Coordinates of C-alpha atoms in Angstrom, one line a residue:
X410 CA -81.0 168.4 99.4
X411 CA -76.8 167.2 98.8
X412 CA -77.5 168.3 95.1
X413 CA -79.1 171.7 95.9
X414 CA -76.1 172.8 97.9
X415 CA -73.2 171.5 95.2
X416 CA -75.5 173.8 93.0
X417 CA -75.4 176.7 95.5
X418 CA -71.8 176.6 95.9
X419 CA -71.1 176.7 92.5
X420 CA -73.0 179.9 91.5
X421 CA -71.0 181.4 94.5
X422 CA -68.0 181.0 93.1
X423 CA -68.8 182.0 89.7
X424 CA -70.3 185.5 90.7
X425 CA -66.8 185.5 93.6
X426 CA -64.9 184.9 90.3
X427 CA -66.4 187.9 88.6
X428 CA -66.4 191.5 88.8
X429 CA -69.8 193.4 89.8
X430 CA -71.5 196.0 89.1
X431 CA -70.6 199.0 90.8
X432 CA -72.4 202.3 91.7
X433 CA -69.2 204.0 92.7
X434 CA -65.7 204.4 91.5
X435 CA -62.4 202.2 92.8
X436 CA -58.9 203.1 92.7
X437 CA -56.2 200.8 91.9
X438 CA -53.2 201.1 93.0
X439 CA -51.4 202.6 89.8
X440 CA -54.4 205.5 90.0
X441 CA -56.6 203.9 87.8
X442 CA -60.0 205.1 88.4
X443 CA -62.9 202.9 87.1
X444 CA -66.8 201.6 87.7
X445 CA -68.1 198.2 85.5
X446 CA -70.8 199.3 84.2
X447 CA -72.8 195.7 83.0
X448 CA -71.6 192.4 83.6
X449 CA -71.4 190.0 80.1
X450 CA -71.5 186.4 80.6
X451 CA -67.9 185.1 80.8
X452 CA -65.9 184.5 83.4
X453 CA -62.7 184.9 82.3
X454 CA -60.4 188.0 82.1
X455 CA -57.5 188.8 80.3
X456 CA -54.3 187.3 80.4
X457 CA -50.5 187.9 79.5
X458 CA -50.6 186.9 76.0
X459 CA -53.5 187.3 74.7
X460 CA -55.2 189.7 72.1
X461 CA -58.3 192.4 73.9
X462 CA -60.9 193.8 71.0
X463 CA -62.7 196.8 72.6
X464 CA -65.7 199.6 71.2
X465 CA -64.5 202.5 72.5
X466 CA -65.4 206.9 73.6
X467 CA -62.3 208.5 74.8
X468 CA -63.4 212.3 76.2
X469 CA -61.3 215.0 77.6
X470 CA -61.5 217.1 80.9
X471 CA -64.7 219.2 79.3
X472 CA -66.1 216.1 78.4
X473 CA -66.2 216.4 74.8
X474 CA -65.6 213.5 72.5
X475 CA -62.0 213.3 71.2
X476 CA -61.9 209.4 69.9
X477 CA -64.5 207.2 69.1
X478 CA -63.9 203.4 68.0
X479 CA -67.4 203.3 66.0
X480 CA -66.4 206.3 63.5
X481 CA -62.3 206.9 63.8
X482 CA -61.1 203.2 63.4
X483 CA -61.5 201.1 60.4
X484 CA -63.5 198.1 62.3
X485 CA -64.9 199.6 64.8
X486 CA -62.6 198.5 67.6
X487 CA -59.8 198.6 69.3
X488 CA -57.5 195.8 69.8
X489 CA -54.7 195.4 72.2
X490 CA -51.7 193.1 72.4
X491 CA -51.2 191.9 76.0
X492 CA -47.7 190.3 74.7
X493 CA -46.5 193.9 77.2
X494 CA -47.6 192.9 80.3
X495 CA -50.0 195.6 82.0
X496 CA -48.3 197.8 82.3
X497 CA -49.7 199.9 85.7
X498 CA -51.5 203.3 84.5
X499 CA -52.2 201.8 81.0
X500 CA -55.6 201.0 79.1
X501 CA -54.3 197.3 79.0
X502 CA -54.1 197.5 83.3
X503 CA -58.0 198.0 82.8
X504 CA -58.6 195.2 80.4
X505 CA -57.6 192.5 83.0
X506 CA -60.2 194.7 84.9
X507 CA -62.9 193.5 83.2
X508 CA -64.4 190.1 81.0
X509 CA -65.4 189.9 77.8
X510 CA -69.0 191.7 76.8
X511 CA -68.4 193.6 80.3
X512 CA -68.5 197.1 79.9
X513 CA -66.9 199.5 82.3
X514 CA -65.3 203.7 82.5
X515 CA -62.4 204.0 83.2
X516 CA -60.0 207.4 84.5
X517 CA -56.5 207.5 82.7
X518 CA -54.0 209.8 82.6
X519 CA -55.1 211.4 79.4
X520 CA -50.0 211.4 78.4
X521 CA -49.9 207.8 78.8
X522 CA -53.1 206.6 76.8
X523 CA -52.0 208.9 73.9
X524 CA -48.0 208.3 74.3
X525 CA -48.5 204.3 74.5
X526 CA -51.6 203.9 72.3
X527 CA -52.1 206.4 69.5
X528 CA -47.8 207.1 69.4
X529 CA -48.1 210.6 69.6
X530 CA -48.9 213.8 71.6
X531 CA -51.9 215.4 73.2
X532 CA -54.2 216.1 70.7
X533 CA -55.6 220.0 71.0
X534 CA -58.4 219.1 72.3
X535 CA -56.6 217.3 75.3
X536 CA -55.0 219.5 78.3
X537 CA -51.0 218.2 79.5
X538 CA -51.8 216.0 82.6
X539 CA -55.8 216.1 81.9
X540 CA -57.6 212.9 82.9
X541 CA -59.1 211.5 80.2
X542 CA -62.3 209.5 80.2
X543 CA -62.8 206.1 78.6
X544 CA -66.1 204.5 78.1
X545 CA -65.1 200.6 77.0
X546 CA -66.7 197.5 76.3
X547 CA -65.3 194.1 76.2
X548 CA -66.3 192.7 72.2
X549 CA -63.5 190.0 72.2
X550 CA -61.0 188.2 74.2
X551 CA -58.2 185.9 72.0
X552 CA -56.4 183.7 73.9
X553 CA -53.3 182.3 73.0
X554 CA -54.8 179.3 71.9
X555 CA -57.7 181.0 69.8
X556 CA -55.3 183.1 68.0
X557 CA -53.1 179.9 66.9
X558 CA -55.4 178.3 65.7
X559 CA -56.5 181.7 63.2
X560 CA -52.9 181.8 62.0
X561 CA -53.8 179.2 59.0
X562 CA -56.2 182.1 57.8
X563 CA -54.2 184.8 59.0
X564 CA -51.2 184.5 56.8
X565 CA -53.4 183.8 54.2
X566 CA -55.1 187.0 54.6
X567 CA -51.3 188.9 55.4
X568 CA -50.4 187.5 51.8
X569 CA -53.3 189.4 50.6
X570 CA -53.0 192.7 51.7
X571 CA -48.9 193.0 51.6
X572 CA -50.0 192.4 47.6
X573 CA -52.7 195.1 47.6
X574 CA -49.8 197.5 49.6
X575 CA -47.3 197.2 46.7
X576 CA -49.8 198.5 44.3
X577 CA -50.9 200.7 45.8
X578 CA -46.9 202.0 46.6
X579 CA -46.2 201.3 42.9
X580 CA -48.7 203.4 41.5
X581 CA -48.0 206.8 44.2
X582 CA -44.9 206.5 42.7
X583 CA -46.0 206.2 39.3
X584 CA -48.9 208.9 39.8
X585 CA -46.4 211.4 41.2
X586 CA -43.0 210.6 39.1
X587 CA -41.4 209.0 42.0
X588 CA -39.9 206.0 39.9
X589 CA -36.5 206.9 40.0
X590 CA -36.8 207.4 43.7
X591 CA -35.5 204.5 46.6
X592 CA -37.0 203.0 49.0
X593 CA -34.3 202.7 52.0
X594 CA -35.2 200.9 55.0
X595 CA -38.7 200.9 54.4
X596 CA -38.3 204.4 53.6
X597 CA -38.9 207.1 50.8
X598 CA -37.6 210.3 50.6
X599 CA -40.3 212.4 48.4
X600 CA -39.4 215.8 49.4
X601 CA -35.7 216.3 50.5
X602 CA -34.6 219.6 52.8
X603 CA -32.3 217.7 55.4
X604 CA -28.8 219.0 55.7
X605 CA -26.4 216.3 56.0
X606 CA -23.6 215.9 57.2
X607 CA -23.9 219.0 60.7
X608 CA -24.3 217.7 64.4
X609 CA -26.9 216.7 65.4
X610 CA -29.4 218.3 67.9
X611 CA -29.6 215.5 71.2
X612 CA -33.7 216.8 71.2
X613 CA -36.1 218.4 68.3
X614 CA -39.5 219.8 68.3
X615 CA -41.7 218.7 65.4
X616 CA -45.0 218.8 63.6
X617 CA -46.1 216.5 61.1
X618 CA -48.9 215.2 59.3
X619 CA -49.3 212.4 58.7
X620 CA -51.8 210.9 55.3
X621 CA -52.9 207.9 53.5
X622 CA -51.1 207.8 50.4
X623 CA -54.9 208.7 48.8
X624 CA -54.2 212.1 50.6
X625 CA -56.7 212.6 53.5
X626 CA -55.3 213.2 57.3
X627 CA -54.8 210.5 59.8
X628 CA -52.6 212.4 62.4
X629 CA -51.7 216.5 62.2
X630 CA -50.0 218.2 64.9
X631 CA -50.4 221.5 63.0
X632 CA -53.5 221.9 65.4
X633 CA -52.0 221.2 68.1
X634 CA -50.6 224.4 70.9
X635 CA -46.9 222.4 70.8
X636 CA -44.9 220.8 68.3
X637 CA -44.2 217.2 69.5
X638 CA -41.1 216.9 71.7
X639 CA -38.6 214.0 70.2
X640 CA -35.7 213.1 72.4
X641 CA -33.3 210.9 69.8
X642 CA -32.1 208.3 70.9
X643 CA -35.1 207.5 73.2
X644 CA -37.2 204.1 72.1
X645 CA -40.9 203.9 71.2
X646 CA -41.4 207.0 70.5
X647 CA -42.9 206.9 67.5
X648 CA -43.2 204.8 64.8
X649 CA -40.0 203.3 63.4
X650 CA -40.5 204.9 59.9
X651 CA -40.5 208.8 61.8
X652 CA -37.9 208.0 64.1
X653 CA -35.2 206.6 61.2
X654 CA -35.7 209.8 59.5
X655 CA -36.0 211.8 62.7
X656 CA -32.6 211.0 64.3
X657 CA -30.8 213.0 61.2
X658 CA -32.9 216.4 61.3
X659 CA -32.5 219.4 63.0
X660 CA -34.6 222.6 63.2
X661 CA -35.0 224.0 60.1
X662 CA -35.3 220.8 58.4
X663 CA -38.4 219.8 56.4
X664 CA -39.0 216.7 54.6
X665 CA -41.7 214.2 53.1
X666 CA -41.6 211.3 53.2
X667 CA -42.9 207.6 52.2
X668 CA -43.4 205.3 55.4
X669 CA -43.9 201.2 54.3
X670 CA -45.7 199.2 56.3
X671 CA -43.4 197.4 57.7
X672 CA -41.6 200.5 60.2
X673 CA -45.0 201.6 60.4
X674 CA -48.2 200.1 61.6
X675 CA -47.3 196.7 60.2
X676 CA -49.4 193.9 59.4
X677 CA -51.8 194.3 62.8
X678 CA -52.4 197.8 62.3
X679 CA -52.3 200.5 64.6
X680 CA -54.1 199.3 67.8
X681 CA -56.4 202.3 67.7
X682 CA -58.3 200.9 64.5
X683 CA -57.5 204.0 62.5
X684 CA -55.0 202.7 60.3
X685 CA -55.8 199.3 58.7
X686 CA -52.7 196.5 58.3
X687 CA -50.7 196.6 55.9
X688 CA -50.8 200.0 55.3
X689 CA -48.2 202.3 53.8
X690 CA -48.6 206.2 54.7
X691 CA -46.9 209.6 53.9
X692 CA -45.9 212.3 56.5
X693 CA -44.9 216.0 55.8
X694 CA -42.0 216.7 59.2
X695 CA -40.8 219.9 59.7
X696 CA -38.5 220.5 62.5
X697 CA -39.7 224.4 64.1
X698 CA -36.7 223.8 67.1

């Protein structure tokens, strides 16, 4: 009898630690609306320092798919680092509500998602200030201890990828006869129509197109209704390579640049999985006003 009571108590504790499947949506204090759809076997919810890997589909307010990790990410997943803490209203906060193996629906502010996760403005098919619905499944949670265990293999892997990146850049510059151009702070200016030496505007409006070195487009805001508003001096609006170039530009300026991974998406790639680790990029930039 005593043994049965202990087993029952243990079961109740486990159930209390896990989220439960919900028929209705709940709302967090920060305004995230969510509903747990399925429950996995794990009881561990992500904490600060963990890395979380999701399968995810983003839908706009018209219920149209605007991003699908299965087709739009190089590895089929979105990777989120919880190192920055659980910022309110973000996908990171959503991850703290679920465990490995769980799936859920989340409704978030679209501006927060695209500015925080994608580091870009809103796509053309997503309205400003609208709600984004995210269907997500937590595929894997890696704790700090697990990440440290992987560190040796990771170092070997990154060294190989860095060698590949350097070869890609060398081949690109040779094929396009750019061998004489210098890379400064991780940026090579291929086409320069920047008017230097004049007072810079504090706010500029940017049209841009981002590409892999093979020409495949990965980001294009020429298709959006409005250009991207860039406020000089405000950190973390775009990747570093773009920011160090845009800070020198004013209305009417144009440039085409090659950005190395060190000032793009680095050793981890983009959190969306669209940009692989150690990937150099080419951007066409135009300041429209």
